[in-house]
Every structure is written in C-alpha cells, then in structure tokens.
Amino acid sequence: MANPLYQKHIVSIPELTREELELIVSTAESLKKEPRPDLLKGKVIASCFFEASTRTRLSFETAVQRLGGTFIGFDNGSNTSLAKKGETLADSVQVISSYTDAFVMRHPQEGAARVASEFSTVPVINGGDGSNQHPTQTLLDLFSIHECQGRLDDLKVAFVGDLKYGRTVHSLTQAMSHFNAEFTFIAPDALAMPDYLLEELEEKGITWRTAQSIEEIAHEVDIIYMTRVQKERFDETEYKLIASQYILSAETLKEAKPNLRVLHPLPRVDEINVDVDSTPYAYYFQQAENGVYAREALLALVLNETI
Ligand code: CP
C-alpha cells in the first residue's frame, strides 16, 4: 500500500497529519520488534549538521546503517565551502542533494530547513532549525509516549523549563494537539511558551494552563517533559535563581501516579537530579534510544513507496 510520506519533506510538525504521525509511530514499533536491514539498501543519505548534536546525528546515522543504507556528511559546518568560501545554503543543498536520496540537516537558523526544502531535489528532513522546530525529536517523543502509556490520546502533559527557545516543546505541543492532550506549562516569565503557540491551542480548543512549580502538578499528570534552562541566556545570579526553581528530584515525585513518566530530549544539565534515574518514572534514556527506531521509521517511509 502506498504511504503518504513517500518523498515528502519533513520540515515541521504542523505539516504532518494525525494519521501520518500514527503511521510513523506504528512503523517505529514494528522496526523495534523486527529489524529490516533491507529498507534503505542502495540509498545514500546526507547527514549535514551545522550545529552541535549527539543524539540526533548519531541516531540518524545508526538508523541509516541498520536499514542497509549509507551516509555522507559532516558533524559541523566549519570546514565546508559554505563556511570557508561564502557558498550559499541554497547552492550547497542543491549540490549535496544531487549526490543523495535524502537530506538530513541541522542548522542554527530558524527557517533553514524550509529554505533547504525549496532547493533540494530529494526529501529534506529537519534535524532542528534554531529555536523553531525539531520534528524528528517529536516523532521519537510520540513513539516513547505511546510505548510507556499505551496510547497517545487524552493524556495530561506538563512541560517544564525553557519553553520559549525549546524547539522540542514547540514541536511536541503541536503534535499532541492532535490527541486531545491537556497541557500545563511551567516556566519563568522570560522563558514562557510563545504567544503564537498558545493562540494555536486556543484556536483548536485545546486545554492549557500554567503552574508555578513541578510540585503543584506532579501528582496528577501522565508525562512531565523536562527541558534545560539555557545558562547562556542569563547572568549568573539570574540563572541560579531560575534554574533552581525547576529541578526535578525523586522527592518531587513522591506522590506521582504510577503511570507517570519523565521525558527529556537531553542533554540534561542539572534540571533532573540523578536520583530520579533509578525511579520507575525515568524514561529519558529509553526515549533517547527510541530515536533510532523513530528515525528508521521516518527514513523507511520517506524512501519507500510501500514497506
Ligand atoms: N535531543 C537532541 O536533539 O539532542 P542532540 O542535540 O544531542 O542531537
């Protein structure tokens, strides 16, 4: 059966339907159970990271190899003709896409993945563009939520930390809007959810609220999605004040529901105390591992008309 993701650019979450998100989650589930080392046979994937990454790049490259494909690329853009000789992103993308079957890119500029999709002759997959979107993180988040909760519908999800610049929060909020989630946002005023995202929720009739602390909501939510408060955006005193308000510890979770799971896109700094790691609520390392299966699923669907 033909799939709707075949040859599609994956630039932002709002461009994916509920059915497409569910298809990726179910494909990831089946690839986790039963590896398919044939799905990218003969395919070459570009893995171009203009910005630092550990999980996204390495899980994409693992996914390509596990499906029988190969990749080319770089893990920082500093030695490219774009950085050294003034080549435009548009020209770089046009050329690299002519060598490959799909183009995975992370870039520090918001909108860079969209530009790439306009000049690429093969599907572009956004591996994160500035503080805008991180759609493949959202796919692994959805897969992890489905895996640990047994469903995606009707969940109570709290987002904590840097909700202004946290692209993973932006993408996941939009995705979970398809599944009747109830959202709680916990962030310092300076790092609150952007208005345009809250307006989108209002337009869709999605329930959301804010809270001052994790303690207020830990006993009633299904998912706590922690994010890192970005130290570089504050002076030392201000950072310490803000960051200390949003530290999750095992003690914070003492009245949590048994099904609560804590997610974090990682890397963490100190917003999740290591004593949480050994509680049944910690799911962030399984979540990071799931990045391989979610990215396998996406690549398999984008590059195979039927699978
Ligand atoms: N979660 C995530 O995007 O991690 P990296 O920045 O290490 O890729």
Coordinates of C-alpha atoms and ligand atoms in Angstrom, one line a residue:
M1 CA 0.0 0.0 0.0
A2 CA 1.4 3.5 -0.9
N3 CA 2.2 5.6 2.1
P4 CA 1.5 9.4 2.3
L5 CA 5.1 10.2 3.5
Y6 CA 6.8 8.9 0.4
Q7 CA 9.2 11.5 -1.0
K8 CA 7.8 14.1 1.5
H9 CA 9.9 16.9 3.1
I10 CA 9.8 16.7 6.9
V11 CA 10.3 20.3 7.9
S12 CA 7.8 21.0 10.6
I13 CA 5.2 19.1 12.7
P14 CA 2.1 21.1 11.5
E15 CA 2.6 19.7 8.1
L16 CA 2.0 16.1 9.3
T17 CA -1.5 14.8 9.9
R18 CA -2.6 12.7 12.8
E19 CA -2.7 9.7 10.5
E20 CA 0.9 10.3 9.3
L21 CA 2.1 10.7 12.9
E22 CA 0.4 7.4 13.9
L23 CA 1.9 5.7 10.8
I24 CA 5.4 6.7 11.9
V25 CA 4.8 5.5 15.5
S26 CA 3.4 2.2 14.4
T27 CA 6.3 1.7 11.9
A28 CA 8.8 2.5 14.6
E29 CA 7.1 0.0 16.9
S30 CA 7.4 -2.7 14.3
L31 CA 11.0 -1.9 13.4
K32 CA 11.9 -2.1 17.1
K33 CA 10.4 -5.6 17.3
E34 CA 11.6 -6.8 13.9
P35 CA 14.7 -5.2 12.3
R36 CA 14.5 -4.7 8.5
P37 CA 18.1 -4.4 7.1
D38 CA 16.8 -4.1 3.5
L39 CA 14.7 -1.0 3.6
L40 CA 17.4 1.5 2.6
K41 CA 19.6 -0.8 0.5
G42 CA 21.4 1.2 -2.2
K43 CA 20.3 4.5 -0.7
V44 CA 22.7 7.3 0.3
I45 CA 21.6 9.8 3.0
A46 CA 23.2 13.2 3.6
S47 CA 23.7 13.9 7.3
C48 CA 24.7 17.6 7.4
F49 CA 25.0 19.1 10.9
F50 CA 25.8 22.8 11.0
E51 CA 25.2 22.8 14.8
A52 CA 26.3 20.5 17.6
S53 CA 24.4 17.3 18.2
T54 CA 25.0 14.0 19.8
R55 CA 21.7 12.1 19.7
T56 CA 20.1 13.4 16.5
R57 CA 23.1 12.9 14.3
L58 CA 24.2 9.6 15.7
S59 CA 20.8 8.0 15.9
F60 CA 20.1 9.1 12.3
E61 CA 23.4 7.6 11.1
T62 CA 22.7 4.4 13.1
A63 CA 19.2 4.2 11.6
V64 CA 20.6 4.5 8.1
Q65 CA 23.1 1.8 8.7
R66 CA 20.6 -0.6 10.4
L67 CA 18.3 -0.3 7.4
G68 CA 21.1 -1.2 5.0
G69 CA 21.9 2.3 3.6
T70 CA 25.0 4.5 3.8
F71 CA 25.5 8.2 4.7
I72 CA 27.8 11.1 3.8
G73 CA 28.0 14.4 5.6
F74 CA 29.7 16.4 8.3
D75 CA 29.2 17.0 12.1
N76 CA 29.9 20.7 11.9
G77 CA 29.8 23.1 9.1
S78 CA 33.1 24.9 9.8
N79 CA 35.1 23.1 7.0
T80 CA 32.5 23.4 4.3
S81 CA 32.6 25.7 1.3
L82 CA 29.6 27.5 2.8
A83 CA 31.7 28.5 5.9
K84 CA 35.0 29.0 4.1
K85 CA 34.2 30.3 0.7
G86 CA 30.9 32.1 1.0
E87 CA 28.7 29.5 -0.8
T88 CA 25.0 29.9 -0.1
L89 CA 22.9 27.4 1.7
A90 CA 20.7 27.1 -1.4
D91 CA 23.7 26.1 -3.6
S92 CA 25.1 23.8 -1.1
V93 CA 21.8 22.0 -0.7
Q94 CA 21.2 21.8 -4.4
V95 CA 24.6 20.1 -4.9
I96 CA 24.5 17.8 -1.9
S97 CA 21.0 16.6 -2.7
S98 CA 22.2 15.7 -6.2
Y99 CA 24.5 13.1 -4.6
T100 CA 22.0 11.6 -2.2
D101 CA 18.5 10.1 -1.8
A102 CA 17.5 12.2 1.3
F103 CA 19.0 15.2 3.1
V104 CA 19.1 15.4 6.9
M105 CA 20.1 18.8 8.2
R106 CA 20.5 20.6 11.5
H107 CA 21.1 24.3 11.3
P108 CA 21.2 27.2 13.8
Q109 CA 18.9 29.4 11.8
E110 CA 15.1 29.3 12.1
G111 CA 13.7 28.5 8.7
A112 CA 16.9 27.0 7.3
A113 CA 15.2 23.6 6.7
R114 CA 12.4 25.3 4.8
V115 CA 15.0 27.0 2.6
A116 CA 16.7 23.7 2.1
S117 CA 13.4 22.0 1.0
E118 CA 13.0 24.7 -1.7
F119 CA 16.4 23.9 -3.3
S120 CA 16.8 20.1 -2.6
T121 CA 15.9 17.6 -5.3
V122 CA 15.4 14.9 -2.6
P123 CA 13.3 14.9 0.7
V124 CA 14.7 17.2 3.4
I125 CA 14.4 16.1 7.0
N126 CA 14.8 18.8 9.6
G127 CA 17.1 17.8 12.4
G128 CA 16.4 21.0 14.3
D129 CA 16.4 24.6 13.0
G130 CA 17.4 27.2 15.6
S131 CA 14.6 27.6 18.2
N132 CA 11.9 26.8 15.6
Q133 CA 11.2 23.1 15.1
H134 CA 12.7 19.7 15.9
P135 CA 10.2 17.4 14.2
T136 CA 12.2 14.1 14.4
Q137 CA 12.6 14.6 18.2
T138 CA 8.8 14.9 18.3
L139 CA 8.5 11.6 16.4
L140 CA 10.6 9.8 19.0
D141 CA 8.8 11.6 21.8
L142 CA 5.4 10.4 20.4
F143 CA 6.8 6.9 20.0
S144 CA 8.1 6.9 23.6
I145 CA 4.8 8.3 25.0
H146 CA 2.9 5.6 23.1
E147 CA 5.3 3.0 24.4
C148 CA 5.1 4.0 28.0
Q149 CA 1.5 5.0 28.2
G150 CA -0.1 2.5 25.8
R151 CA -1.8 5.4 24.0
L152 CA -1.4 8.9 22.7
D153 CA -5.0 10.2 23.3
D154 CA -6.3 12.1 26.4
L155 CA -3.0 12.5 28.3
K156 CA -2.0 15.2 30.8
V157 CA 1.3 16.6 29.8
A158 CA 3.4 19.1 31.7
F159 CA 6.3 20.9 30.0
V160 CA 8.9 22.4 32.3
G161 CA 11.9 24.7 31.7
D162 CA 12.8 26.8 28.7
L163 CA 9.5 26.8 26.8
K164 CA 10.4 29.9 24.7
Y165 CA 13.5 28.6 22.9
G166 CA 12.9 24.9 23.4
R167 CA 12.1 23.8 19.9
T168 CA 11.3 20.2 21.1
V169 CA 8.5 21.7 23.2
H170 CA 7.1 23.7 20.3
S171 CA 7.0 20.6 18.0
L172 CA 5.6 18.2 20.6
T173 CA 2.9 20.6 21.7
Q174 CA 1.7 20.9 18.1
A175 CA 1.8 17.1 17.7
M176 CA 0.0 16.3 20.9
S177 CA -2.7 18.7 19.9
H178 CA -3.9 16.0 17.5
F179 CA -4.5 13.7 20.5
N180 CA -6.6 15.8 22.9
A181 CA -3.8 16.4 25.4
E182 CA -4.2 18.7 28.4
F183 CA -1.2 20.9 28.8
T184 CA 0.5 22.5 31.8
F185 CA 3.3 24.9 31.2
I186 CA 5.9 25.6 33.9
A187 CA 8.5 28.2 33.0
P188 CA 10.0 31.5 34.3
D189 CA 8.2 34.5 32.7
A190 CA 11.2 35.2 30.5
L191 CA 11.0 31.7 29.0
A192 CA 7.3 31.3 28.7
M193 CA 5.6 29.5 25.8
P194 CA 5.5 31.8 22.7
D195 CA 2.1 33.5 22.2
Y196 CA 1.7 32.1 18.7
L197 CA 1.7 28.6 20.1
L198 CA -0.8 29.4 22.8
E199 CA -3.0 31.1 20.2
E200 CA -2.9 27.9 18.1
L201 CA -4.0 25.9 21.1
E202 CA -6.9 28.3 21.8
E203 CA -8.0 28.1 18.2
K204 CA -8.1 24.3 18.4
G205 CA -10.0 24.4 21.7
I206 CA -7.1 22.6 23.5
T207 CA -7.0 22.9 27.3
W208 CA -3.9 24.5 28.7
R209 CA -2.8 26.3 32.0
T210 CA 0.3 27.5 33.7
A211 CA 1.7 26.4 37.1
Q212 CA 4.4 27.9 39.3
S213 CA 6.2 24.7 40.3
I214 CA 6.5 21.0 39.4
E215 CA 5.3 20.0 42.9
E216 CA 1.9 21.5 42.1
I217 CA 1.2 19.1 39.3
A218 CA 3.4 16.1 39.8
H219 CA 0.6 14.0 41.4
E220 CA -1.9 14.4 38.5
V221 CA 0.0 14.3 35.2
D222 CA 0.9 11.4 32.9
I223 CA 4.0 12.9 31.4
I224 CA 6.5 15.5 32.7
Y225 CA 8.6 16.8 29.8
M226 CA 11.7 18.5 31.3
T227 CA 13.9 20.8 29.3
R228 CA 17.2 22.5 30.0
V229 CA 17.2 26.2 31.1
Q230 CA 19.8 27.7 28.8
K231 CA 22.5 29.2 31.0
E232 CA 23.9 31.3 28.2
R233 CA 20.8 33.5 28.2
F234 CA 21.1 34.8 31.8
D235 CA 23.6 36.4 34.0
E236 CA 25.0 34.0 36.8
T237 CA 22.7 35.2 39.6
E238 CA 19.6 35.2 37.5
Y239 CA 20.4 31.8 36.1
K240 CA 20.8 30.3 39.5
L241 CA 17.5 31.7 40.7
I242 CA 15.6 30.5 37.7
A243 CA 17.2 27.1 37.3
S244 CA 16.8 26.2 41.0
Q245 CA 13.0 26.6 40.7
Y246 CA 12.8 23.8 38.1
I247 CA 14.8 20.9 39.4
L248 CA 13.1 17.6 39.4
S249 CA 14.2 15.2 42.2
A250 CA 12.9 11.8 43.4
E251 CA 11.4 13.7 46.3
T252 CA 9.3 15.9 43.9
L253 CA 7.7 12.7 42.6
K254 CA 6.7 11.1 45.8
E255 CA 3.0 11.4 45.1
A256 CA 3.2 10.8 41.4
K257 CA 0.7 8.5 39.7
P258 CA 2.2 5.0 38.9
N259 CA 2.0 5.6 35.2
L260 CA 3.8 9.0 35.3
R261 CA 6.9 9.0 33.1
V262 CA 9.5 11.8 32.9
L263 CA 10.8 12.6 29.5
H264 CA 13.7 15.0 28.5
P265 CA 15.1 15.5 25.0
L266 CA 18.6 15.5 26.6
P267 CA 21.2 16.7 27.1
R268 CA 20.3 17.4 30.7
V269 CA 22.4 19.7 32.8
D270 CA 21.1 19.6 36.4
E271 CA 17.3 20.0 35.9
I272 CA 16.8 16.3 36.6
N273 CA 18.5 15.1 39.7
V274 CA 20.3 11.8 39.2
D275 CA 18.2 10.3 42.0
V276 CA 15.3 10.3 39.5
D277 CA 17.2 7.9 37.2
S278 CA 16.6 4.9 39.4
T279 CA 12.9 5.6 39.9
P280 CA 10.3 3.9 37.8
Y281 CA 9.3 7.3 36.4
A282 CA 12.5 7.9 34.5
Y283 CA 12.1 7.3 30.8
Y284 CA 14.6 9.7 29.2
F285 CA 17.3 7.1 28.3
Q286 CA 14.7 4.8 26.7
Q287 CA 13.4 7.9 24.9
A288 CA 16.9 8.6 23.5
E289 CA 17.3 5.0 22.4
N290 CA 13.9 5.2 20.6
G291 CA 15.4 8.0 18.4
V292 CA 16.9 5.2 16.3
Y293 CA 13.6 3.4 15.7
A294 CA 11.6 6.6 15.1
R295 CA 14.3 7.8 12.6
E296 CA 14.4 4.4 11.0
A297 CA 10.6 4.5 10.5
L298 CA 10.7 8.0 9.0
L299 CA 13.5 7.3 6.6
A300 CA 11.9 4.0 5.6
L301 CA 8.6 5.7 4.9
V302 CA 10.1 8.7 3.1
L303 CA 12.2 6.5 0.8
N304 CA 9.9 3.5 0.1
E305 CA 6.6 3.9 -1.7
T306 CA 5.5 0.7 0.1
I307 CA 7.1 -1.1 3.0
Ligands
CP1 N1 17.7 15.9 21.7 C1 18.6 16.3 20.9 O1 18.3 16.9 19.8 O2 19.9 16.0 21.2 P1 21.2 16.4 20.4 O3 21.2 17.9 20.4 O4 22.3 15.8 21.1 O5 21.0 15.9 19.0

